[in-house]
mmCIF file of C-alpha atoms in Angstrom:
data_model
loop_
_atom_site.group_PDB
_atom_site.id
_atom_site.type_symbol
_atom_site.label_atom_id
_atom_site.label_comp_id
_atom_site.label_asym_id
_atom_site.label_seq_id
_atom_site.Cartn_x
_atom_site.Cartn_y
_atom_site.Cartn_z
ATOM 1 C CA MET A 116 -53.721 -28.446 7.819
ATOM 2 C CA THR A 117 -54.184 -31.788 6.127
ATOM 3 C CA ALA A 118 -57.272 -30.525 4.411
ATOM 4 C CA ALA A 119 -55.450 -27.354 3.423
ATOM 5 C CA LEU A 120 -52.565 -29.290 1.960
ATOM 6 C CA LEU A 121 -55.019 -31.547 0.161
ATOM 7 C CA LEU A 122 -56.524 -28.459 -1.393
ATOM 8 C CA VAL A 123 -53.250 -26.750 -2.307
ATOM 9 C CA SER A 124 -53.160 -27.320 -6.000
ATOM 10 C CA CYS A 125 -51.764 -24.121 -7.437
ATOM 11 C CA GLY A 126 -51.344 -24.233 -11.187
ATOM 12 C CA GLY A 127 -50.080 -21.496 -13.438
ATOM 13 C CA GLU A 128 -46.513 -20.482 -14.153
ATOM 14 C CA ARG A 129 -45.101 -21.719 -10.845
ATOM 15 C CA ARG A 130 -46.487 -25.243 -11.321
ATOM 16 C CA MET A 131 -46.788 -25.853 -7.617
ATOM 17 C CA PRO A 132 -47.136 -29.352 -6.138
ATOM 18 C CA SER A 133 -50.535 -30.922 -5.632
ATOM 19 C CA VAL A 134 -51.536 -33.359 -2.908
ATOM 20 C CA THR A 135 -53.044 -36.570 -4.241
ATOM 21 C CA GLY A 136 -53.336 -38.580 -1.026
ATOM 22 C CA PHE A 137 -52.930 -38.444 2.733
ATOM 23 C CA GLU A 138 -53.010 -40.620 5.818
ATOM 24 C CA ILE A 139 -52.547 -40.068 9.528
ATOM 25 C CA VAL A 140 -49.339 -41.831 10.544
ATOM 26 C CA GLU A 141 -49.354 -40.963 14.216
ATOM 27 C CA ALA A 142 -51.530 -39.008 16.618
ATOM 28 C CA GLU A 143 -50.051 -37.408 19.722
ATOM 29 C CA TRP A 144 -52.485 -37.556 22.609
ATOM 30 C CA PRO A 145 -52.257 -35.436 25.740
ATOM 31 C CA MET A 146 -51.431 -37.240 28.945
ATOM 32 C CA PRO A 147 -54.522 -38.029 31.026
ATOM 33 C CA SER A 148 -54.894 -35.680 33.982
ATOM 34 C CA GLY A 149 -57.498 -34.556 36.433
ATOM 35 C CA ALA A 150 -56.753 -30.919 35.591
ATOM 36 C CA ALA A 151 -59.352 -30.648 32.815
ATOM 37 C CA SER A 152 -62.778 -30.268 34.302
ATOM 38 C CA GLY A 153 -66.010 -28.465 33.669
ATOM 39 C CA ALA A 154 -66.091 -26.461 30.420
ATOM 40 C CA ASP A 155 -62.469 -27.323 29.579
ATOM 41 C CA ALA A 156 -63.082 -31.067 29.704
ATOM 42 C CA GLY A 157 -65.774 -30.954 27.026
ATOM 43 C CA THR A 158 -63.663 -29.009 24.537
ATOM 44 C CA GLU A 159 -60.435 -30.999 24.780
ATOM 45 C CA ALA A 160 -61.533 -34.552 25.591
ATOM 46 C CA GLY A 161 -60.822 -36.886 22.705
ATOM 47 C CA TRP A 162 -58.777 -34.449 20.593
ATOM 48 C CA PRO A 163 -55.090 -35.110 19.920
ATOM 49 C CA SER A 164 -52.568 -32.357 20.637
ATOM 50 C CA GLY A 165 -50.753 -33.082 17.402
ATOM 51 C CA MET A 166 -50.342 -35.531 14.567
ATOM 52 C CA THR A 167 -48.057 -36.544 11.776
ATOM 53 C CA VAL A 168 -49.627 -37.036 8.362
ATOM 54 C CA ARG A 169 -48.067 -38.649 5.303
ATOM 55 C CA LEU A 170 -48.933 -36.785 2.119
ATOM 56 C CA THR A 171 -48.532 -38.133 -1.393
ATOM 57 C CA ILE A 172 -47.465 -35.147 -3.466
ATOM 58 C CA ASP A 173 -47.028 -34.734 -7.213
ATOM 59 C CA ASN A 174 -44.406 -32.067 -7.835
ATOM 60 C CA PRO A 175 -43.928 -31.186 -11.517
ATOM 61 C CA GLY A 176 -41.310 -28.498 -10.857
ATOM 62 C CA ALA A 177 -38.462 -27.484 -8.597
ATOM 63 C CA ALA A 178 -38.195 -28.428 -4.924
ATOM 64 C CA VAL A 179 -40.510 -26.561 -2.535
ATOM 65 C CA VAL A 180 -40.133 -25.897 1.174
ATOM 66 C CA LEU A 181 -43.229 -25.408 3.320
ATOM 67 C CA ARG A 182 -41.873 -22.927 5.863
ATOM 68 C CA GLY A 183 -45.005 -22.499 7.930
ATOM 69 C CA GLY A 184 -48.720 -22.847 7.725
ATOM 70 C CA ARG A 185 -52.019 -22.942 9.483
ATOM 71 C CA LEU A 186 -55.534 -24.193 8.889
ATOM 72 C CA ARG A 187 -58.331 -22.512 10.841
ATOM 73 C CA VAL A 188 -61.530 -24.477 11.383
ATOM 74 C CA THR A 189 -64.720 -22.606 12.230
ATOM 75 C CA CYS A 190 -68.033 -24.070 13.280
ATOM 76 C CA GLY A 191 -71.044 -22.725 15.127
ATOM 77 C CA GLY A 192 -70.093 -19.109 14.440
ATOM 78 C CA GLY A 193 -66.573 -19.173 15.892
ATOM 79 C CA ARG A 194 -63.102 -20.630 15.587
ATOM 80 C CA ALA A 195 -63.119 -24.235 16.780
ATOM 81 C CA ALA A 196 -59.570 -25.373 16.012
ATOM 82 C CA VAL A 197 -56.279 -24.428 14.403
ATOM 83 C CA LEU A 198 -53.758 -26.826 12.888
ATOM 84 C CA VAL A 199 -50.215 -25.429 12.686
ATOM 85 C CA LEU A 200 -47.243 -26.783 10.761
ATOM 86 C CA GLN A 201 -44.649 -27.703 13.421
ATOM 87 C CA GLU A 202 -41.502 -27.626 11.306
ATOM 88 C CA ARG A 203 -40.348 -26.961 7.777
ATOM 89 C CA VAL A 204 -41.131 -29.642 5.220
ATOM 90 C CA ARG A 205 -39.182 -30.117 1.992
ATOM 91 C CA ILE A 206 -40.894 -31.475 -1.109
ATOM 92 C CA PRO A 207 -38.264 -32.788 -3.563
ATOM 93 C CA GLU A 208 -38.267 -31.735 -7.203
ATOM 94 C CA ARG A 209 -40.007 -33.448 -10.129
ATOM 95 C CA GLY A 210 -41.807 -36.608 -9.176
ATOM 96 C CA GLN A 211 -44.302 -38.151 -6.816
ATOM 97 C CA TRP A 212 -43.203 -38.089 -3.191
ATOM 98 C CA ARG A 213 -44.497 -39.268 0.166
ATOM 99 C CA VAL A 214 -43.722 -36.593 2.732
ATOM 100 C CA LEU A 215 -44.223 -36.615 6.515
ATOM 101 C CA VAL A 216 -45.838 -33.425 7.847
ATOM 102 C CA PRO A 217 -45.914 -32.799 11.634
ATOM 103 C CA LEU A 218 -48.880 -30.743 12.813
ATOM 104 C CA ARG A 219 -49.886 -29.231 16.160
ATOM 105 C CA LEU A 220 -53.623 -29.078 16.933
ATOM 106 C CA ARG A 221 -55.065 -26.313 19.108
ATOM 107 C CA ILE A 222 -58.692 -26.763 20.105
ATOM 108 C CA ALA A 223 -60.614 -23.672 21.201
ATOM 109 C CA ARG A 224 -62.145 -23.672 24.653
ATOM 110 C CA ASN A 225 -65.541 -22.522 23.499
ATOM 111 C CA ALA A 226 -68.883 -23.732 22.210
ATOM 112 C CA SER A 227 -67.522 -23.827 18.635
ATOM 113 C CA ALA A 228 -65.349 -26.836 19.519
ATOM 114 C CA LEU A 229 -68.448 -28.656 20.750
ATOM 115 C CA SER A 230 -70.286 -27.613 17.579
ATOM 116 C CA LEU A 231 -67.428 -29.051 15.515
ATOM 117 C CA ARG A 232 -67.629 -32.416 17.269
ATOM 118 C CA SER A 233 -71.411 -32.434 16.729
ATOM 119 C CA ALA A 234 -71.034 -31.516 13.028
ATOM 120 C CA ILE A 235 -68.570 -34.392 12.583
ATOM 121 C CA GLU A 236 -70.963 -36.845 14.229
ATOM 122 C CA ARG A 237 -73.862 -35.599 12.027
ATOM 123 C CA ARG A 238 -71.692 -35.555 8.874
ATOM 124 C CA ASP A 239 -72.711 -31.926 8.357
ATOM 125 C CA ALA A 240 -70.051 -30.673 5.914
ATOM 126 C CA GLY A 241 -71.913 -27.390 5.453
ATOM 127 C CA ALA A 242 -71.404 -26.472 9.116
ATOM 128 C CA VAL A 243 -67.587 -26.696 9.001
ATOM 129 C CA SER A 244 -65.603 -23.902 7.341
ATOM 130 C CA LEU A 245 -61.885 -23.751 6.639
ATOM 131 C CA ASP A 246 -59.431 -21.056 5.762
ATOM 132 C CA TRP A 247 -55.747 -21.697 5.356
ATOM 133 C CA GLU A 248 -52.417 -20.122 4.607
ATOM 134 C CA ILE A 249 -48.991 -21.639 3.970
ATOM 135 C CA GLU A 250 -45.627 -19.953 3.670
ATOM 136 C CA VAL A 251 -43.672 -21.394 0.730
ATOM 137 C CA ARG A 252 -40.097 -21.117 -0.543
ATOM 138 C CA ARG A 253 -39.176 -22.271 -4.025
ATOM 139 C CA GLY A 254 -35.669 -21.366 -5.072
ATOM 140 C CA MET A 255 -35.321 -17.657 -4.428
ATOM 141 C CA TRP A 256 -39.097 -17.043 -4.430
ATOM 142 C CA ARG A 257 -40.821 -16.803 -1.071
ATOM 143 C CA GLY A 258 -44.449 -16.121 -0.552
ATOM 144 C CA ARG A 259 -47.718 -17.037 1.057
ATOM 145 C CA VAL A 260 -50.538 -18.983 -0.485
ATOM 146 C CA GLY A 261 -53.964 -19.178 1.101
ATOM 147 C CA ASP A 262 -57.665 -19.427 0.588
ATOM 148 C CA GLY A 263 -60.984 -19.442 2.383
ATOM 149 C CA PRO A 264 -63.188 -19.430 4.162
ATOM 150 C CA ALA A 265 -65.039 -22.229 2.425
ATOM 151 C CA THR A 266 -67.206 -25.045 3.762
ATOM 152 C CA LEU A 267 -66.073 -28.656 3.622
ATOM 153 C CA GLU A 268 -68.990 -29.501 1.335
ATOM 154 C CA GLY A 269 -67.816 -26.859 -1.131
ATOM 155 C CA LEU A 270 -64.209 -28.073 -1.120
ATOM 156 C CA LEU A 271 -64.338 -31.817 -1.577
ATOM 157 C CA PRO A 272 -66.272 -34.154 -3.885
ATOM 158 C CA GLU A 273 -68.414 -36.842 -2.221
ATOM 159 C CA SER A 274 -65.699 -39.490 -2.593
ATOM 160 C CA GLY A 275 -63.211 -37.193 -0.844
ATOM 161 C CA MET A 276 -65.733 -36.419 1.899
ATOM 162 C CA GLN A 277 -65.979 -40.079 2.920
ATOM 163 C CA ARG A 278 -62.220 -40.198 3.500
ATOM 164 C CA MET A 279 -62.325 -36.816 5.282
ATOM 165 C CA TRP A 280 -65.053 -38.059 7.681
ATOM 166 C CA GLN A 281 -62.850 -41.052 8.548
ATOM 167 C CA VAL A 282 -59.951 -38.727 9.329
ATOM 168 C CA LEU A 283 -62.154 -36.366 11.350
ATOM 169 C CA ASP A 284 -63.611 -39.311 13.300
ATOM 170 C CA ARG A 285 -60.107 -40.388 14.170
ATOM 171 C CA VAL A 286 -58.854 -36.983 15.317
ATOM 172 C CA SER A 287 -62.037 -36.010 17.160
ATOM 173 C CA GLY A 288 -62.119 -39.167 19.253
ATOM 174 C CA GLY A 289 -65.119 -40.636 17.463
ATOM 175 C CA GLY A 290 -65.363 -43.885 15.548
ATOM 176 C CA ALA A 291 -61.762 -44.926 14.850
ATOM 177 C CA ALA A 292 -59.979 -43.482 17.897
ATOM 178 C CA THR A 293 -59.132 -46.409 20.124
ATOM 179 C CA GLY A 294 -57.202 -46.787 23.304
ATOM 180 C CA GLU A 295 -54.237 -48.128 21.283
ATOM 181 C CA GLU A 296 -53.918 -44.792 19.486
ATOM 182 C CA LYS A 297 -54.074 -42.811 22.723
ATOM 183 C CA GLN A 298 -50.568 -43.701 23.871
#
């Protein structure tokens, strides 16, 4: 969902908000248990169950409410993960705002989840595809905005990819995920 919200930059008559920055504020890790074993252990180990991200948003128009949303991640020929907006998020009118966005992460229990982890480790942006949809309310207007599928390499410039790899390392349990974050 973070990537989707980063990419939501709808222009035109509605002058929708655009995301200019993001950071992971908190990751929610599942409690350790002996229940995950075999095939299940490989698909869920190291992935958070949810996270809160702080978005920096430029909103040139009226206030907007994100009423729902999802970002589907595919890799290796199948759906690997889905990020879902947990609750409504209000973006105030006219100005630059920092908004907290709570997300729930659902990792598939299939080979695509393993392919996603491998693609992240290899920095293979062409192997990861995204499609997204958000439900928006602005005044009396309600609608859905979405796009995809598109590969990560087609969505972000190289400078944006470096930041995205850092985020993906953190949420996939690679690189930056430490025991302190797995509370």
